[in-house]
CSV table of C-alpha atoms in Angstrom, one decimal:
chain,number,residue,atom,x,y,z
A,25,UNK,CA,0.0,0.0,0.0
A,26,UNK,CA,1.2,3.6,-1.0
A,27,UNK,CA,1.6,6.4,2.1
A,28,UNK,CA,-1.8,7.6,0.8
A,29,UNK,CA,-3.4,4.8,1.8
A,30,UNK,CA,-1.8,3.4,5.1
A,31,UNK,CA,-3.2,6.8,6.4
A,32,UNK,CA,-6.6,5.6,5.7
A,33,UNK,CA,-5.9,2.9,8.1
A,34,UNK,CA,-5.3,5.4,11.2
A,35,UNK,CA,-8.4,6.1,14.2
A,36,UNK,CA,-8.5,9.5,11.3
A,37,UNK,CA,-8.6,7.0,8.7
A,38,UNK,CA,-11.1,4.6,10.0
A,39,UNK,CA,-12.6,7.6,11.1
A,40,UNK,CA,-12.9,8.8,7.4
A,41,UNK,CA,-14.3,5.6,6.1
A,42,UNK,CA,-17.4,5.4,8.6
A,43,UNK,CA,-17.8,9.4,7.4
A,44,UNK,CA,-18.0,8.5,3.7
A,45,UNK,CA,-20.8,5.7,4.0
A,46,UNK,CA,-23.1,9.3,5.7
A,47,UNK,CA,-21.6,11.8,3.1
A,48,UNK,CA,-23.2,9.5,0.3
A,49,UNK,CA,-26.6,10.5,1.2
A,50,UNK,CA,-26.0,14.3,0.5
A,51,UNK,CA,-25.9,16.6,-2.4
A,52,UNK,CA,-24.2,18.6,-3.8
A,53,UNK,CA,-24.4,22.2,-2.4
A,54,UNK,CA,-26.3,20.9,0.6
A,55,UNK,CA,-25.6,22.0,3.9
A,56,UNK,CA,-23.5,19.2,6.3
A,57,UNK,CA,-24.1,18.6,9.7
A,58,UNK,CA,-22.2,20.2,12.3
A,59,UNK,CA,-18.7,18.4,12.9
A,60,UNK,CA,-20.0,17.9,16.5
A,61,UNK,CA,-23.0,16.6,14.9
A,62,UNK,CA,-20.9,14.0,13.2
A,63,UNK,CA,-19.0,13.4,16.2
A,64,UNK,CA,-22.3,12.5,17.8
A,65,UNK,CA,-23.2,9.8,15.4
A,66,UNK,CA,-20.0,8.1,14.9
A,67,UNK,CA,-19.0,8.2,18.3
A,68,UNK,CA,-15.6,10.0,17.6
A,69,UNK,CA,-14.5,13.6,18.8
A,70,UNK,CA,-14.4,16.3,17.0
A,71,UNK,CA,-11.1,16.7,15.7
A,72,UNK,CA,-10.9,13.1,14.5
A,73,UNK,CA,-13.9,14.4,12.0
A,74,UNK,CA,-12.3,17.5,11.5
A,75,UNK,CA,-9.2,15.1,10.3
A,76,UNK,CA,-11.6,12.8,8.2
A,77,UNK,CA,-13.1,15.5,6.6
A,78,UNK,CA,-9.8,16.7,5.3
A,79,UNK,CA,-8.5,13.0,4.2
A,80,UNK,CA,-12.0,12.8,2.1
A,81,UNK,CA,-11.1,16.0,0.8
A,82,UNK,CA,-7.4,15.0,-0.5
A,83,UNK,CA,-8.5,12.0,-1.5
A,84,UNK,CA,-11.1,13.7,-4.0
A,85,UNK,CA,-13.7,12.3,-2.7
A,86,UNK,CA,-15.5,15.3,-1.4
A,87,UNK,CA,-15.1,19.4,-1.6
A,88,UNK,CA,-16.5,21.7,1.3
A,89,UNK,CA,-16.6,25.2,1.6
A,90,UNK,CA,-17.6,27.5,4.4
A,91,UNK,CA,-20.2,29.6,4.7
A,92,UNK,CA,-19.9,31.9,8.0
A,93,UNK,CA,-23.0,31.3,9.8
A,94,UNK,CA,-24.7,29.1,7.4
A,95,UNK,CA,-22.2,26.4,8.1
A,96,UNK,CA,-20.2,24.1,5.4
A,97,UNK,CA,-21.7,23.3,2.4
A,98,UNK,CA,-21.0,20.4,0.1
A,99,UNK,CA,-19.8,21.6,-3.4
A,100,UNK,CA,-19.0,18.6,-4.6
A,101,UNK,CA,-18.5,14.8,-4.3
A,102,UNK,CA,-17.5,11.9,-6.4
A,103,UNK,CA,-19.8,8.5,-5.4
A,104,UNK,CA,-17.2,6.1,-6.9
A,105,UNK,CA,-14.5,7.1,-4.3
A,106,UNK,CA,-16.9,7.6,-1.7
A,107,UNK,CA,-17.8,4.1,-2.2
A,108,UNK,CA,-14.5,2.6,-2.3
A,109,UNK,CA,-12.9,4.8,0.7
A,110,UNK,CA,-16.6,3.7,2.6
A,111,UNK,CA,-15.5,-0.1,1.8
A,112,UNK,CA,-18.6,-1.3,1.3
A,113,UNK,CA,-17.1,-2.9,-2.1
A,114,UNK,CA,-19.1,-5.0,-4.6
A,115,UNK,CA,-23.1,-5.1,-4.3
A,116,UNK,CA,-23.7,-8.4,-5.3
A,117,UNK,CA,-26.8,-9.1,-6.3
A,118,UNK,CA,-29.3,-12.2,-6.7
A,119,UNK,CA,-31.7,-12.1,-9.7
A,120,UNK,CA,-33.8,-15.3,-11.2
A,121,UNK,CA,-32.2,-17.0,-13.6
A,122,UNK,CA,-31.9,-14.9,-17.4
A,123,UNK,CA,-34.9,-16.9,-19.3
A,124,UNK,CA,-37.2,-14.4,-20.6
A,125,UNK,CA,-36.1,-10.9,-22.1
A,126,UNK,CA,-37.9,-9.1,-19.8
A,127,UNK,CA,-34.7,-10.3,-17.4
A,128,UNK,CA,-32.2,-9.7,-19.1
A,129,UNK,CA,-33.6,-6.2,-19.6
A,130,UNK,CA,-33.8,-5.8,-16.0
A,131,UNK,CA,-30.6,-7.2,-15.9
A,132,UNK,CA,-29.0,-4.7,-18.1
A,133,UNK,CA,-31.1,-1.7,-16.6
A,134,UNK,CA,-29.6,-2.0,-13.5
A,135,UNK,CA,-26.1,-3.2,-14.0
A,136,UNK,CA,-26.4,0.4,-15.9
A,137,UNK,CA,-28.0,2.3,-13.0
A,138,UNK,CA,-25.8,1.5,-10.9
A,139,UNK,CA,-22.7,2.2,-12.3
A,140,UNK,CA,-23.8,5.6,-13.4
A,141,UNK,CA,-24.5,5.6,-9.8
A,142,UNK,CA,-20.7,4.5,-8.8
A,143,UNK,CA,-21.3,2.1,-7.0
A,144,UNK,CA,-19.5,-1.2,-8.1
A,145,UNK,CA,-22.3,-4.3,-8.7
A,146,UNK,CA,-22.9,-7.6,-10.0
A,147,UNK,CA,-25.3,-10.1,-10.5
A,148,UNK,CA,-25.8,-13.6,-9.6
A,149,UNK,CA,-28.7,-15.9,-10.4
A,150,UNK,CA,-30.3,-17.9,-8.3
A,151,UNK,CA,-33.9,-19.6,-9.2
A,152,UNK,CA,-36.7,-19.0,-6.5
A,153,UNK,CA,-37.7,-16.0,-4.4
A,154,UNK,CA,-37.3,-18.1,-0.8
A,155,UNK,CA,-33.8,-19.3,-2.3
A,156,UNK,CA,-32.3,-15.7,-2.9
A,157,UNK,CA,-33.6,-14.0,0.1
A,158,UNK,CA,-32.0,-17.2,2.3
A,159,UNK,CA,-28.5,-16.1,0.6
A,160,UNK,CA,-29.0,-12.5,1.3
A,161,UNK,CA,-30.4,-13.6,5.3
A,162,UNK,CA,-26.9,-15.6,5.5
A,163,UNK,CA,-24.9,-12.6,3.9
A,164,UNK,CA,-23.7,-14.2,0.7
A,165,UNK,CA,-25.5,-11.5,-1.2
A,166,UNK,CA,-26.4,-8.1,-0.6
A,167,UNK,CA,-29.6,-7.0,-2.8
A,168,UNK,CA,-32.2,-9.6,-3.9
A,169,UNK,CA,-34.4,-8.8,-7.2
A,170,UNK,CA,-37.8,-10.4,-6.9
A,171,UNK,CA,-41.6,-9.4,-7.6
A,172,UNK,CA,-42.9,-7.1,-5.3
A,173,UNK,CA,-45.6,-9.2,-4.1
A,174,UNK,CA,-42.7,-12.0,-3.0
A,175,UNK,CA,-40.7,-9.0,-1.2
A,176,UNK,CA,-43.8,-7.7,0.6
A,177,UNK,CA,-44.7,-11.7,2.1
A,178,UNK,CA,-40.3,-11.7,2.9
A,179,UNK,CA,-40.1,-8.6,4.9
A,180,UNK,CA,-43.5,-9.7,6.7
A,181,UNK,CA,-41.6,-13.4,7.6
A,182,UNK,CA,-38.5,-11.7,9.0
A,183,UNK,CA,-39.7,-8.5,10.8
A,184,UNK,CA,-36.4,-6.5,11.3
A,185,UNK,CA,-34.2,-7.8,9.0
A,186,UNK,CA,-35.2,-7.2,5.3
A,187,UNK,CA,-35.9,-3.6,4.3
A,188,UNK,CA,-37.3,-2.7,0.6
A,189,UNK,CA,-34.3,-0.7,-1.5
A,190,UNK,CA,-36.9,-0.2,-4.9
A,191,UNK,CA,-40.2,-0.6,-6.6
A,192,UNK,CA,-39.8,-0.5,-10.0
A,193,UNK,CA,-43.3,-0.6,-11.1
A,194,UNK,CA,-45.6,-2.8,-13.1
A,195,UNK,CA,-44.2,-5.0,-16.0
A,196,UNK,CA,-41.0,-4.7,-14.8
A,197,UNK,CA,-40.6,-8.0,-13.4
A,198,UNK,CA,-42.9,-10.4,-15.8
A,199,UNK,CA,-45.3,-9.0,-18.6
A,200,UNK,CA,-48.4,-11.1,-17.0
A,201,UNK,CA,-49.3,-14.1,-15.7
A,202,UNK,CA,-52.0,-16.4,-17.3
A,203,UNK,CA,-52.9,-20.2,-16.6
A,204,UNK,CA,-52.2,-22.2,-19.4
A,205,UNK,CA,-54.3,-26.0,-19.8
A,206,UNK,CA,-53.8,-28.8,-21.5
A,207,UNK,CA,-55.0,-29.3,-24.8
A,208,UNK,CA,-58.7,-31.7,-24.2
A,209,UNK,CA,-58.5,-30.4,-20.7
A,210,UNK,CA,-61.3,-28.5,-19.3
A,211,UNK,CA,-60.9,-26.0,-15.9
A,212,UNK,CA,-64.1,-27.5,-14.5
A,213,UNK,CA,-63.0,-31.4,-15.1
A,214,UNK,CA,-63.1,-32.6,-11.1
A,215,UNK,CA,-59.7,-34.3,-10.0
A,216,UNK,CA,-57.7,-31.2,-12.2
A,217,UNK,CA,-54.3,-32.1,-11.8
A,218,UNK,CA,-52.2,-28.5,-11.3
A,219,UNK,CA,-48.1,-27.9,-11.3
A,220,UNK,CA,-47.1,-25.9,-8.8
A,221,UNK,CA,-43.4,-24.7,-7.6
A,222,UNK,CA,-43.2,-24.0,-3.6
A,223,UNK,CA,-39.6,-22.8,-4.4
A,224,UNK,CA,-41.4,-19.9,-6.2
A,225,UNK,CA,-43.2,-17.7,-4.1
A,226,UNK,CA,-45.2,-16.5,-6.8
A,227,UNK,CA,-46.3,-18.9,-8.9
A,228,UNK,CA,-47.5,-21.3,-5.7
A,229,UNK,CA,-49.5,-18.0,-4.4
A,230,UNK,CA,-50.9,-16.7,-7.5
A,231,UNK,CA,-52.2,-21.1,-7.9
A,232,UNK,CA,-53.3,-21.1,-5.0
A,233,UNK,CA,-55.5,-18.0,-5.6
A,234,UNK,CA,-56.8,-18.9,-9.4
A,235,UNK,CA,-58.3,-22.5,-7.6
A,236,UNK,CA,-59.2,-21.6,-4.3
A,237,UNK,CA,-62.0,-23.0,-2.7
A,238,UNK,CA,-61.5,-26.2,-5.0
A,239,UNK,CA,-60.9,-29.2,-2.6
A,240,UNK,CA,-60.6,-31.8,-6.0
A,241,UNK,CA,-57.3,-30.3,-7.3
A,242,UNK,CA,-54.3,-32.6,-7.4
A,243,UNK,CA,-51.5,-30.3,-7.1
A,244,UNK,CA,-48.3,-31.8,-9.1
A,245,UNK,CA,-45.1,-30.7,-7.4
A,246,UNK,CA,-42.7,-29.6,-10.3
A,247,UNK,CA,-39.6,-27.2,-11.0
A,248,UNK,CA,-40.7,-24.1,-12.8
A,249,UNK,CA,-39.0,-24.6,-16.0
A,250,UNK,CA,-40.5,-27.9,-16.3
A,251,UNK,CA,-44.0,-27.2,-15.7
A,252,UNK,CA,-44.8,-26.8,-19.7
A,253,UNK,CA,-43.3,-30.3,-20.7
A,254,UNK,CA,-45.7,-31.3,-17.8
A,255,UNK,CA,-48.8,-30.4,-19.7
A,256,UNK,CA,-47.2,-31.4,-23.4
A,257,UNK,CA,-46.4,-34.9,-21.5
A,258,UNK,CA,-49.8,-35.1,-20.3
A,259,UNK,CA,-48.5,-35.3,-16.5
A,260,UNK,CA,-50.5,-32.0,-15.3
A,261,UNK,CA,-53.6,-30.5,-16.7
A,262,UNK,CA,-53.2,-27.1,-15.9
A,263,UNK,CA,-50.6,-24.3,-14.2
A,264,UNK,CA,-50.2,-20.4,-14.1
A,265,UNK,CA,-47.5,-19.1,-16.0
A,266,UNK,CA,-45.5,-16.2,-16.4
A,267,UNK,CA,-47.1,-15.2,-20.2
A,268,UNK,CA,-43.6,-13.8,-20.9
A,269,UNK,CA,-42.3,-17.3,-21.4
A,270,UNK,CA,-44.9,-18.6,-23.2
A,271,UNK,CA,-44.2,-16.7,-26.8
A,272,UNK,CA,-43.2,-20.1,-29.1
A,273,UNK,CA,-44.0,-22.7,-26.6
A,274,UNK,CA,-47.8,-22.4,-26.6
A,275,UNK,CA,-48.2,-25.9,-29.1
A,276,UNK,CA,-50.5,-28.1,-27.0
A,277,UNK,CA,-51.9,-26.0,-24.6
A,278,UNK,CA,-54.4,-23.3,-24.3
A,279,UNK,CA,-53.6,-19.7,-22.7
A,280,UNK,CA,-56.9,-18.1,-20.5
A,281,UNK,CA,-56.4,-15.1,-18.4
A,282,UNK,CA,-56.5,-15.1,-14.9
A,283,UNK,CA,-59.7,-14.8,-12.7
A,284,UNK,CA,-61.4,-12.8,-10.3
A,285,UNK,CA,-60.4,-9.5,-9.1
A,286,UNK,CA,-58.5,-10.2,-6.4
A,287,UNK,CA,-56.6,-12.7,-8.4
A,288,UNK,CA,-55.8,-9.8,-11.4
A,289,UNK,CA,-54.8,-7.5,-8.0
A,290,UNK,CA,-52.3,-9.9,-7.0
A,291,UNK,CA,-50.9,-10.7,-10.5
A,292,UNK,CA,-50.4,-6.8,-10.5
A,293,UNK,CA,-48.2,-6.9,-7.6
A,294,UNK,CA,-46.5,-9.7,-8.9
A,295,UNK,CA,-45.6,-8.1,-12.1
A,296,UNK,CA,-43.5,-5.6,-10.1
A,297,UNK,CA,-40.0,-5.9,-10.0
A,298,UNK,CA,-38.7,-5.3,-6.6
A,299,UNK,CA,-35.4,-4.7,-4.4
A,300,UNK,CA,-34.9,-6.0,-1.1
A,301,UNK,CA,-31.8,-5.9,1.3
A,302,UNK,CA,-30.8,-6.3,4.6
A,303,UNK,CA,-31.8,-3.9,7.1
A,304,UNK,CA,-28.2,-3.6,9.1
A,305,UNK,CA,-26.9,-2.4,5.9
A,306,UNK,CA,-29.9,0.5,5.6
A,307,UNK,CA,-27.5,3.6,5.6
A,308,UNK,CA,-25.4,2.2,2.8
A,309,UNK,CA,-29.1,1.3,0.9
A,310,UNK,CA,-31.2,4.5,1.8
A,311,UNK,CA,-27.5,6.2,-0.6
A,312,UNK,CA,-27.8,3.2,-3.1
A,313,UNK,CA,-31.8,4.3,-3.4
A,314,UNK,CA,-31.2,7.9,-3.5
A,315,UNK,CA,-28.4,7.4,-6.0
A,316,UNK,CA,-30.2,5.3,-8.6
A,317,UNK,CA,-32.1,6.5,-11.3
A,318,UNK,CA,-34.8,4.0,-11.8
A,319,UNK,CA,-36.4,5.8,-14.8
A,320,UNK,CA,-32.7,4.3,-16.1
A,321,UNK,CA,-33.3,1.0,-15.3
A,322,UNK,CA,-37.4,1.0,-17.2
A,323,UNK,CA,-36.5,2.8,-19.9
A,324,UNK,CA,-33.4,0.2,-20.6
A,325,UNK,CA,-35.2,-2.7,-19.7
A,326,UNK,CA,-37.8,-1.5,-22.0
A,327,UNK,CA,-35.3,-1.1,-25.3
A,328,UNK,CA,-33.8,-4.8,-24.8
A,329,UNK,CA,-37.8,-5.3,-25.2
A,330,UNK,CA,-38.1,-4.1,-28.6
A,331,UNK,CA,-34.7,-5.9,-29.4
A,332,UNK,CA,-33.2,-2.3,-30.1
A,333,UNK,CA,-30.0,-2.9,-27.5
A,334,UNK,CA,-28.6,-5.9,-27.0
A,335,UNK,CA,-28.4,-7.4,-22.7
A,336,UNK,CA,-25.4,-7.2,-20.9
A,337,UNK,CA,-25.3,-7.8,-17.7
């Protein structure tokens, strides 16, 4: 390490990094908090912020001036070195796997966001909602993309511990769902044998809605991506699907919208992408929230769409 950085592992230093994880929620020519203020919140004295505040400063990271009475005023700051100074390092995060366009359009969306954000981040993919959001609860990752609906149930299950980073809005996660039934089958046939995947938090809710209060359905345990051989194979009459993945696979089976009300309320939901994180990390996600530009992320998602940008992620 140069003499730069061996002074960014001094009390000052430390002192420094713990300051640049609260400078990324301000703007530029905002007002700061009062050193003492800082002092308060970090638990350090006033002229160990008084000495972090300069480091940020040479490092480039930030540029202050004073104001007399008003107090000091941020004129500047640059969120990449903020972020690596803060060491909060990569955002990894856990998306379903890549199999429909409208993913790899999220996929891309973000990836952008965030970088024009500066903040470093990659993806992993991970198939089920419960699956992603146990590797986030055991710290392997640190955002988890899912529907809104499946992040809503999450946060409920683990009161304290998951906190909602973004809502990206409807259709950002899957077009729409729809069940799809085997060709000769008929919805009102008793003993209707449906797939469902309890690794999926939404497809098993949004089942279990479209045939509630039928006690004759034999529900057929099955991964997602299997559940439309199921129905070509003749193993399952029926299942609800995300329409998205249906385009060029619809031989043999017939595609009815969804139900009542309620049901169509849910789907809604459901078609929202979401982003979840742990809530002991909440300072470092409230500046990743801020920070992002999520009118990025649609409008990205929405070109890979039309096929006029190719995904990278």
């Amino acid at each position: 390490m140069n003499g730069f950085d061996d002074r960014f592992l001094t009390r000052n230093g430390l002192a420094a990094r713990q300051l640049a994880v609260l400078l990324l929620h301000h703007e530029p020519d905002t007002r700061l908090p009062r050193v003492r203020d800082f002092a308060q919140e970090l638990g350090y004295g006033n002229g160990t912020i008084q000495a972090a505040l300069a480091l940020l400063e040479e490092a480039g990271a930030i540029e202050t001036t004073a104001r007399g009475h008003l107090g000091t005023f941020l004129v500047s700051s640059d969120r990449a070195i903020l972020w690596r100074l803060s060491g909060l390092g990569t955002l990894l995060a856990a998306m379903p796997l890549p199999y429909s366009r409208r993913y790899e359009g999220l996929a891309t969306g973000l990836r952008a966001a965030f970088e024009e954000a500066g903040t470093p981040f990659a993806i992993t993919f991970m198939r089920g909602a419960g699956t992603r959001t146990a590797a986030l609860l055991e710290g392997k990752t640190d955002l988890v993309v899912l529907s809104r609906f499946a992040a809503d149930r999450l946060i409920e299950e683990h009161p304290g511990r998951l906190t909602l980073v973004a809502d990206l809005g409807p259709a950002t996660y899957v077009g729409a769902h729809g069940l799809l039934l085997r060709e000769g089958a008929s919805l009102d046939m008793p003993g209707l044998r449906v797939a469902v995947d309890h690794a999926s938090e939404d497809q098993w809710m949004l089942a279990e809605r479209a045939f509630a209060g039928r006690s004759d359905i034999e529900w057929v345990e099955s991964s997602y991506m299997q559940m439309g051989d199921l129905l070509a194979q003749n193993q399952a009459d029926a299942t609800v699907w995300n329409l998205d993945e249906v385009q060029g696979r619809s031989a043999g089976v017939d595609v009815l919208p969804l139900g009542d009300e309620v049901t169509r309320e849910l789907a809604l939901r459901n078609s929202s992408a979401a982003i979840i994180g742990r809530s002991e990390g909440v300072k470092a996600l409230t500046a990743v929230r801020d920070a992002l530009d999520l009118s990025r992320v649609t409008s990205l998602q929405a070109e890979v769409l039309r096929g006029e940008r190719i995904p990278s992620y």
